[in-house]
Amino acid sequence: VIIPTGQYQLVTAAMAMTLAAMGGSFVFFVLMREKVALRYRSSIVIAAVVVGIAAFHYSRVLASWADAFQFRDGAYVASGAPFFEAYRYADWLVTVPLLLAQLVLALGMTGPKARSLIVRLSVAAAAMIALGYPGEVINTTSSRLIWGLAGCVPFAYILYVLWVELGRSLLDQTREVALTVSYARWMLLLTWTIYPVSYFVPLLGLDPATTEAVRQVGYSLADLVAKPGYGLLIYRIARLKTEADEAELTSVGDDVRRLAHV
Amino acid sequence: VIIPTGQYQLVTAAMAMTLAAMGGSFVFFVLMREKVALRYRSSIVIAAVVVGIAAFHYSRVLASWADAFQFRDGAYVASGAPFFEAYRYADWLVTVPLLLAQLVLALGMTGPKARSLIVRLSVAAAAMIALGYPGEVINTTSSRLIWGLAGCVPFAYILYVLWVELGRSLLDQTREVALTVSYARWMLLLTWTIYPVSYFVPLLGLDPATTEAVRQVGYSLADLVAKPGYGLLIYRIARLKTEADEAELTSVGDDVRRLAHV
């Protein structure tokens, strides 16, 4: 495989930018957790954990990408060392269940209902990633189709839980919180459809260099929106819940003061 | 391309100094955030995120610069490995929108008006960077002119928003805050004109070594003023706002004490 310099630089820059954004959002979530009430804080701490883990995996992806190609005669030529796609799957296996848990925790849900939601969403997310991986490794048209479609079954279940089950609990939330949760859900749905597109790009019959460039840039941009971008929506939900709690406390305080004067 | 040792060292030292300043200001912003009230804190946290991301990209720029040249026969000769200008664009694509958001957040603006300002400034900033990149890659006189001038359109829009729209909201601020915002705006305008100058240097017909040296030193110094320097002004705005809030709280406290004595 020979990759033109422009395409190679684009992939490298996309990976580096995503790594930088993961590190930057890690700092943001760690420092801004102070503005989120303790009751919702696990959501923002998990957002920090997710982007921190992703930053580490991206540093490995970037090093593996640099290893897999050598600059020779004006282009980047496969060095023989394989590119470790496996780092991406290792990352997703840990971070995708955590992304779903963030949403439940930002809403301040607790007890058996919240635990059941988190467990079922996590298992489905892990199954979705694990089912996709064999197709990536075997890398034939039929295996990519079979394992890829198998991975869509838990994906459909996740969408069902987010829209139907979680949807019901949104009736108790303020309009602004419900709206932000709705944005977060759509962000998951839209960015998570970039992953299967990148996954199925090898079936389009493009030349190998373009296939690899499109896939890697696609995965990097999807991770950028799905982790730091989604994390910002989680932060906003946690802040809205915190503000609502503070407003309620203030009004309780006013009542107490009024009673004391009577 | 052969770069004389003096010029090569100058570029390397400028990049290293900028990297060090990004790291140094990262520590400053992280630790000094405690002096900024929670209400304005996101501005200083984002200042830390911006210089942190830039520090990472500068470490890549510096490594790529070292790769791209070899010392031979008393001068630095192109090694064949291309210099990754793409890292600069990847950095700007993430950090320039954040620089503009800092200004809005330091003023404590919230609600739909602030969100609209941040979204429009961010989109314009990203468009400005993305439009400049093709001219850098294609690297002919006409492409540099066309894409460079195209990038000036969103730049003009950003200036309009900062001077006219944001200008209006400055009427509610104290004289000192308005003055500091005005400095920050001029700093953006002046440093951001260094970038197009560096961008258009290849059109001047200087020898390739001087062209590269002037460009790289220009970009590095511009980043130094536009990120850590500008961040210090943001810190000052956030501090002034914090002090004004504290003064108001003190005067409320005085009123309460006076009432209690009546």
XYZ file of C-alpha atoms in Angstrom:
524
model
C 0.000 0.000 0.000
C 1.330 3.444 -0.989
C -0.291 6.515 0.580
C 0.311 9.970 -0.990
C 1.959 12.466 1.386
C -1.128 14.719 1.546
C -3.431 11.859 2.575
C -0.879 10.511 5.048
C -0.493 13.934 6.694
C -4.285 14.333 6.836
C -4.714 11.017 8.689
C -1.807 11.782 11.040
C -3.126 15.287 11.768
C -6.675 13.950 12.351
C -5.330 11.387 14.852
C -3.109 14.002 16.564
C -5.977 16.518 16.753
C -8.268 13.880 18.271
C -5.576 12.928 20.799
C -5.108 16.615 21.691
C -8.869 17.134 22.039
C -9.104 14.080 24.329
C -6.330 15.494 26.535
C -7.837 18.983 26.467
C -11.309 17.788 27.386
C -9.789 15.637 30.166
C -8.408 18.832 31.733
C -11.757 20.582 31.198
C -13.860 17.844 32.835
C -11.459 17.397 35.763
C -11.363 21.134 36.572
C -15.022 21.930 35.829
C -16.341 19.060 38.004
C -16.283 21.663 40.795
C -19.334 23.329 39.230
C -21.369 20.088 39.319
C -23.186 19.102 42.556
C -21.819 15.955 44.249
C -25.076 14.158 43.405
C -24.341 14.317 39.637
C -20.564 14.423 39.833
C -19.901 10.783 38.861
C -21.199 11.588 35.350
C -18.570 14.284 34.733
C -15.813 12.267 36.425
C -16.644 9.345 34.101
C -16.563 11.776 31.144
C -13.000 12.651 32.233
C -12.122 8.941 32.592
C -13.464 8.192 29.085
C -11.455 10.922 27.319
C -8.374 10.096 29.413
C -8.545 6.436 28.335
C -9.144 7.527 24.731
C -6.124 9.885 24.852
C -3.940 6.957 25.888
C -5.286 4.686 23.147
C -4.859 7.451 20.551
C -1.204 7.847 21.506
C -0.801 4.103 20.750
C -2.813 4.366 17.500
C -0.654 7.301 16.385
C 2.601 5.444 17.193
C 1.366 2.321 15.389
C 0.344 4.437 12.357
C 3.839 6.008 12.261
C 5.402 2.499 12.481
C 3.286 1.033 9.704
C 4.533 3.416 6.971
C 7.886 4.746 5.784
C 8.525 7.803 3.647
C 10.190 6.662 0.410
C 10.447 8.340 -3.016
C 7.888 11.031 -2.308
C 5.139 8.904 -0.706
C 4.396 6.770 2.344
C 4.914 3.060 1.707
C 3.715 0.207 3.953
C 6.717 -0.708 6.113
C 5.545 -4.282 6.631
C 4.705 -3.708 10.305
C 0.912 -4.058 10.654
C -1.247 -1.164 11.853
C -2.898 -2.018 15.189
C -6.612 -1.477 14.567
C -7.081 -3.530 17.759
C -6.311 -0.456 19.916
C -9.534 1.149 18.678
C -11.614 -1.878 19.680
C -9.878 -2.110 23.060
C -10.736 1.543 23.617
C -14.378 1.199 22.589
C -14.862 -1.947 24.684
C -14.064 0.100 27.820
C -15.359 3.556 26.897
C -18.673 2.904 25.110
C -20.370 1.318 28.164
C -19.098 4.285 30.205
C -20.552 6.790 27.717
C -24.002 5.263 28.247
C -23.582 5.190 32.038
C -22.741 8.938 31.966
C -26.195 9.752 30.605
C -28.034 7.810 33.344
C -25.832 9.290 36.102
C -26.095 12.904 34.838
C -29.860 12.651 35.315
C -29.264 11.823 38.979
C -31.059 8.471 38.593
C -30.283 6.050 41.438
C -31.511 2.754 42.879
C -32.374 -0.557 41.181
C -33.893 1.123 38.098
C -30.691 3.081 37.334
C -28.513 0.043 38.021
C -30.603 -2.125 35.700
C -30.382 0.516 32.926
C -26.599 0.855 33.299
C -25.998 -2.919 33.374
C -28.166 -3.649 30.325
C -26.755 -0.724 28.306
C -23.168 -1.684 29.211
C -23.599 -5.348 28.269
C -25.238 -4.409 24.957
C -22.472 -1.874 24.194
C -19.717 -4.405 24.941
C -21.498 -7.035 22.798
C -21.812 -4.530 19.921
C -18.046 -3.841 19.921
C -17.040 -7.481 20.448
C -19.249 -8.668 17.563
C -17.741 -6.121 15.152
C -14.146 -7.148 15.812
C -13.992 -10.605 14.087
C -15.165 -8.980 10.829
C -12.316 -6.466 11.083
C -9.727 -9.204 11.653
C -10.948 -11.797 9.091
C -11.437 -8.879 6.658
C -13.389 -10.635 3.885
C -16.565 -9.188 2.391
C -18.790 -11.899 3.871
C -17.247 -11.801 7.374
C -17.455 -7.979 7.436
C -21.152 -8.208 6.478
C -22.063 -11.036 8.892
C -20.223 -9.744 11.990
C -21.058 -6.115 11.177
C -24.788 -6.883 10.946
C -24.591 -9.040 14.099
C -23.178 -5.976 15.909
C -26.216 -3.965 14.784
C -28.553 -6.120 16.947
C -27.244 -4.875 20.342
C -27.022 -1.384 18.754
C -30.770 -1.544 18.017
C -31.406 -2.698 21.609
C -29.405 0.307 22.945
C -31.493 2.677 20.811
C -34.685 1.014 22.131
C -33.565 1.505 25.754
C -32.487 5.134 25.174
C -35.633 6.180 23.333
C -38.382 4.101 24.958
C -37.220 3.265 28.502
C -35.089 6.348 29.223
C -37.648 8.413 27.280
C -40.283 7.599 29.923
C -38.131 8.938 32.763
C -37.666 12.227 30.882
C -41.275 13.171 31.683
C -40.137 13.996 35.249
C -37.366 16.324 34.005
C -37.522 20.042 33.196
C -38.016 20.980 29.538
C -34.388 22.168 29.220
C -32.952 18.940 30.675
C -35.215 16.784 28.474
C -34.105 18.799 25.422
C -30.389 18.368 26.240
C -30.852 14.612 26.818
C -32.574 14.488 23.451
C -29.550 16.235 21.836
C -27.195 13.774 23.551
C -29.225 10.787 22.295
C -29.221 12.111 18.732
C -25.495 12.829 18.971
C -24.921 9.189 19.954
C -27.135 7.940 17.131
C -25.546 10.177 14.466
C -21.894 9.694 15.496
C -22.412 5.958 16.041
C -23.568 5.615 12.442
C -20.164 6.994 11.296
C -18.527 3.892 12.836
C -20.433 1.331 10.695
C -19.816 3.554 7.634
C -16.036 3.476 8.337
C -16.372 -0.259 9.079
C -18.014 -0.990 5.727
C -15.800 1.366 3.618
C -13.534 -1.603 2.585
C -16.582 -3.092 0.793
C -16.810 -0.075 -1.574
C -13.871 -1.215 -3.702
C -11.914 2.065 -3.455
C -8.117 1.898 -3.829
C -6.456 0.677 -0.594
C -4.814 4.041 0.237
C -8.072 6.026 -0.002
C -9.948 3.280 1.896
C -7.479 3.489 4.776
C -7.443 7.324 4.806
C -11.254 7.622 4.772
C -11.609 4.976 7.503
C -9.024 6.480 9.836
C -10.228 10.083 9.447
C -13.827 8.863 9.864
C -13.077 6.964 13.088
C -11.062 9.890 14.492
C -13.752 12.506 13.828
C -16.474 10.170 15.150
C -14.483 9.684 18.384
C -14.035 13.463 18.624
C -17.786 14.120 18.598
C -18.819 10.978 20.504
C -16.470 11.518 23.474
C -15.470 15.184 24.117
C -18.498 16.617 22.234
C -20.980 14.259 23.937
C -19.204 14.866 27.274
C -19.953 18.579 26.976
C -23.681 17.771 26.657
C -23.389 15.539 29.748
C -21.707 18.456 31.581
C -24.593 20.708 30.536
C -27.209 18.225 31.813
C -25.350 17.914 35.142
C -25.102 21.735 35.400
C -28.825 22.213 34.664
C -29.692 19.659 37.369
C -27.282 21.379 39.787
C -28.813 24.805 39.100
C -32.349 23.451 39.588
C -31.321 21.948 42.960
C -29.701 25.243 44.032
C -32.803 27.227 43.037
C -34.943 24.855 45.099
C -32.634 25.214 48.115
C -32.809 29.018 47.839
C -36.595 28.942 47.774
C -36.646 26.603 50.813
C -34.327 29.109 52.540
C -36.751 31.938 51.743
C -39.646 29.955 53.217
C -37.692 29.286 56.428
C -36.817 32.988 56.724
C -40.459 33.998 56.196
C -41.617 31.495 58.859
C -39.014 32.837 61.328
C -40.458 36.382 60.932
C -44.073 35.343 61.497
C 16.364 22.867 0.555
C 19.501 23.786 2.538
C 19.027 25.891 5.689
C 22.075 27.649 7.192
C 22.837 26.536 10.773
C 21.995 29.957 12.263
C 18.545 30.065 10.662
C 17.840 26.433 11.557
C 18.720 27.043 15.206
C 16.572 30.186 15.247
C 13.507 28.255 14.038
C 14.150 25.369 16.452
C 14.624 27.743 19.395
C 11.459 29.709 18.480
C 9.435 26.471 18.398
C 10.977 25.240 21.678
C 10.376 28.581 23.395
C 6.742 28.591 22.255
C 6.288 25.003 23.489
C 7.799 25.965 26.869
C 5.566 29.045 27.125
C 2.476 26.908 26.379
C 3.455 24.465 29.154
C 4.270 27.283 31.556
C 1.012 29.135 30.962
C -0.892 25.840 31.317
C 0.411 25.514 34.880
C -0.374 29.195 35.561
C -3.980 29.005 34.353
C -4.683 25.701 36.137
C -3.397 26.972 39.490
C -4.736 30.549 39.262
C -8.259 29.429 38.373
C -8.960 29.415 42.129
C -8.830 33.237 42.140
C -11.619 33.386 39.561
C -15.235 33.011 40.760
C -16.994 29.819 39.614
C -19.250 31.946 37.411
C -16.320 32.982 35.150
C -14.129 29.950 35.723
C -14.839 28.160 32.448
C -12.996 30.987 30.628
C -9.741 30.382 32.505
C -10.132 26.584 32.351
C -10.562 26.857 28.558
C -7.452 29.096 28.438
C -5.591 26.209 30.142
C -7.077 23.683 27.699
C -6.012 25.822 24.698
C -2.359 26.168 25.758
C -2.272 22.495 26.806
C -3.467 21.400 23.352
C -0.996 23.808 21.724
C 1.869 22.419 23.854
C 1.080 18.926 22.557
C 0.948 20.092 18.928
C 4.201 22.042 19.328
C 5.940 18.908 20.597
C 4.830 17.197 17.348
C 5.838 20.212 15.204
C 9.269 20.256 16.850
C 9.764 16.494 16.309
C 8.656 16.774 12.680
C 11.012 19.738 12.135
C 13.914 17.679 13.544
C 12.964 14.764 11.228
C 12.752 16.926 8.115
C 16.407 18.073 8.161
C 19.802 16.473 8.629
C 23.032 18.253 9.540
C 25.491 17.664 6.683
C 28.605 19.591 5.571
C 28.009 22.571 7.834
C 24.302 23.170 7.107
C 20.861 21.586 7.530
C 19.769 19.680 4.431
C 16.228 18.428 3.750
C 16.204 14.768 4.806
C 13.400 13.848 2.417
C 10.853 13.346 5.210
C 8.235 16.083 4.790
C 7.644 18.684 7.519
C 4.110 18.295 8.925
C 2.596 21.770 8.524
C -0.734 19.926 9.021
C -0.167 19.862 12.817
C -0.495 23.653 12.913
C -3.843 23.548 11.128
C -5.086 20.696 13.327
C -4.155 22.819 16.357
C -5.857 25.974 15.093
C -8.998 24.078 14.082
C -9.512 23.131 17.759
C -8.017 26.101 19.603
C -9.175 29.174 17.635
C -12.897 28.546 18.307
C -11.988 28.051 21.995
C -10.068 31.383 22.090
C -13.215 33.207 20.988
C -15.404 31.286 23.456
C -13.060 32.371 26.287
C -13.874 36.031 25.688
C -17.657 35.503 25.850
C -17.377 33.301 28.972
C -14.993 35.672 30.820
C -17.696 38.353 30.587
C -20.068 35.987 32.416
C -22.513 36.049 29.508
C -24.989 33.128 29.629
C -28.236 32.026 28.040
C -29.277 31.886 24.379
C -27.466 35.152 23.457
C -24.087 33.831 24.694
C -24.666 30.432 23.074
C -25.506 32.073 19.742
C -22.336 34.231 19.913
C -20.131 31.216 20.766
C -21.641 29.008 18.049
C -21.366 31.657 15.308
C -17.804 32.676 16.287
C -16.709 29.004 16.483
C -18.148 28.070 13.097
C -16.573 31.150 11.470
C -13.202 30.386 13.096
C -13.258 26.743 11.963
C -14.244 27.850 8.421
C -11.391 30.387 8.384
C -8.809 27.673 9.243
C -10.310 25.002 6.963
C -10.377 27.391 3.972
C -6.709 28.281 4.421
C -5.502 24.667 4.425
C -5.992 23.692 0.722
C -3.835 26.689 -0.323
C -1.077 25.458 1.983
C -1.216 21.907 0.537
C -1.601 22.746 -3.181
C 1.073 25.438 -2.664
C 0.832 27.332 -5.970
C 0.619 31.133 -6.164
C -2.980 31.131 -7.404
C -4.239 28.521 -4.898
C -2.536 30.379 -2.024
C -4.231 33.621 -3.137
C -7.683 32.109 -3.729
C -7.930 29.963 -0.561
C -6.151 32.602 1.529
C -8.588 35.315 0.479
C -11.536 32.918 0.943
C -10.374 32.442 4.546
C -10.484 36.227 5.028
C -14.297 36.263 4.625
C -15.071 34.412 7.902
C -12.223 36.448 9.499
C -14.079 39.668 8.551
C -17.286 38.202 10.005
C -15.488 37.423 13.294
C -14.234 41.034 13.480
C -17.781 42.286 12.828
C -19.182 40.134 15.671
C -16.406 41.164 18.094
C -16.614 44.893 17.371
C -20.296 45.472 16.635
C -22.276 42.726 18.437
C -19.968 42.149 21.414
C -19.281 45.901 21.437
C -22.927 46.568 22.324
C -22.798 44.292 25.392
C -19.730 46.195 26.651
C -21.959 49.165 27.544
C -23.160 47.157 30.598
C -19.576 46.521 31.777
C -17.375 48.673 34.004
C -14.889 50.976 32.255
C -11.932 48.776 33.271
C -13.539 45.554 31.957
C -14.527 47.258 28.686
C -10.950 48.529 28.293
C -9.444 45.053 28.859
C -11.892 43.473 26.397
C -10.839 46.143 23.928
C -7.143 45.204 24.453
C -8.016 41.501 23.958
C -9.875 42.288 20.726
C -6.941 44.322 19.367
C -4.523 41.582 20.405
C -6.569 39.074 18.379
C -6.704 41.419 15.393
C -2.960 42.213 15.464
C -1.680 38.663 16.108
C -4.153 37.180 13.640
C -2.701 39.388 10.894
C 0.717 37.748 11.475
C -0.798 34.434 10.316
C -1.815 35.625 6.825
C 1.573 37.369 6.521
C 3.338 34.044 7.255
C 0.837 32.332 4.946
C 1.616 34.664 2.032
C 5.440 34.776 2.567
C 5.982 32.060 -0.117
C 4.560 34.525 -2.683
C 7.402 37.025 -2.035
C 9.917 34.998 -4.045
C 12.548 34.811 -1.269
C 14.923 31.851 -1.313
C 13.245 28.668 0.078
C 15.370 28.542 3.264
C 14.550 32.135 4.272
C 10.889 31.643 3.340
C 10.634 28.604 5.643
C 12.525 30.306 8.487
C 10.436 33.500 8.362
C 7.199 31.493 8.209
C 8.016 29.175 11.100
C 9.305 31.936 13.386
C 6.278 34.079 12.442
C 3.755 31.330 13.242
C 5.523 30.500 16.535
C 5.601 34.106 17.787
C 1.993 34.681 16.696
C 0.910 31.571 18.662
C 2.857 32.829 21.666
C 0.951 36.123 21.808
C -2.418 34.758 20.641
C -2.628 31.947 23.225
C -0.657 32.556 26.477
C -0.605 36.370 26.030
C -4.283 36.611 25.169
C -5.075 34.121 27.965
C -3.537 36.529 30.492
C -5.944 39.262 29.344
C -8.817 36.771 29.708
C -7.592 36.036 33.247
C -7.580 39.794 33.973
C -11.153 40.216 32.703
C -12.324 37.246 34.816
C -10.521 38.692 37.878
C -12.070 42.160 37.400
C -15.533 40.593 37.158
C -14.826 38.471 40.264
C -13.719 41.554 42.227
C -16.804 43.514 41.165
C -19.067 40.647 42.348
C -17.213 40.467 45.683
C -17.550 44.239 46.199
C -21.296 43.984 45.575
C -21.627 41.072 48.042
C -19.738 43.095 50.683
C -22.085 46.042 50.230
C -25.140 43.743 50.551
C -23.557 42.381 53.743
C -23.166 45.948 55.072
C -26.847 46.690 54.351
C -27.939 43.542 56.199
C -25.783 44.470 59.200
C -27.179 48.034 59.248
C -30.762 46.691 59.136
C -30.030 44.284 61.996
C -28.884 47.243 64.156
C -31.981 49.386 63.528
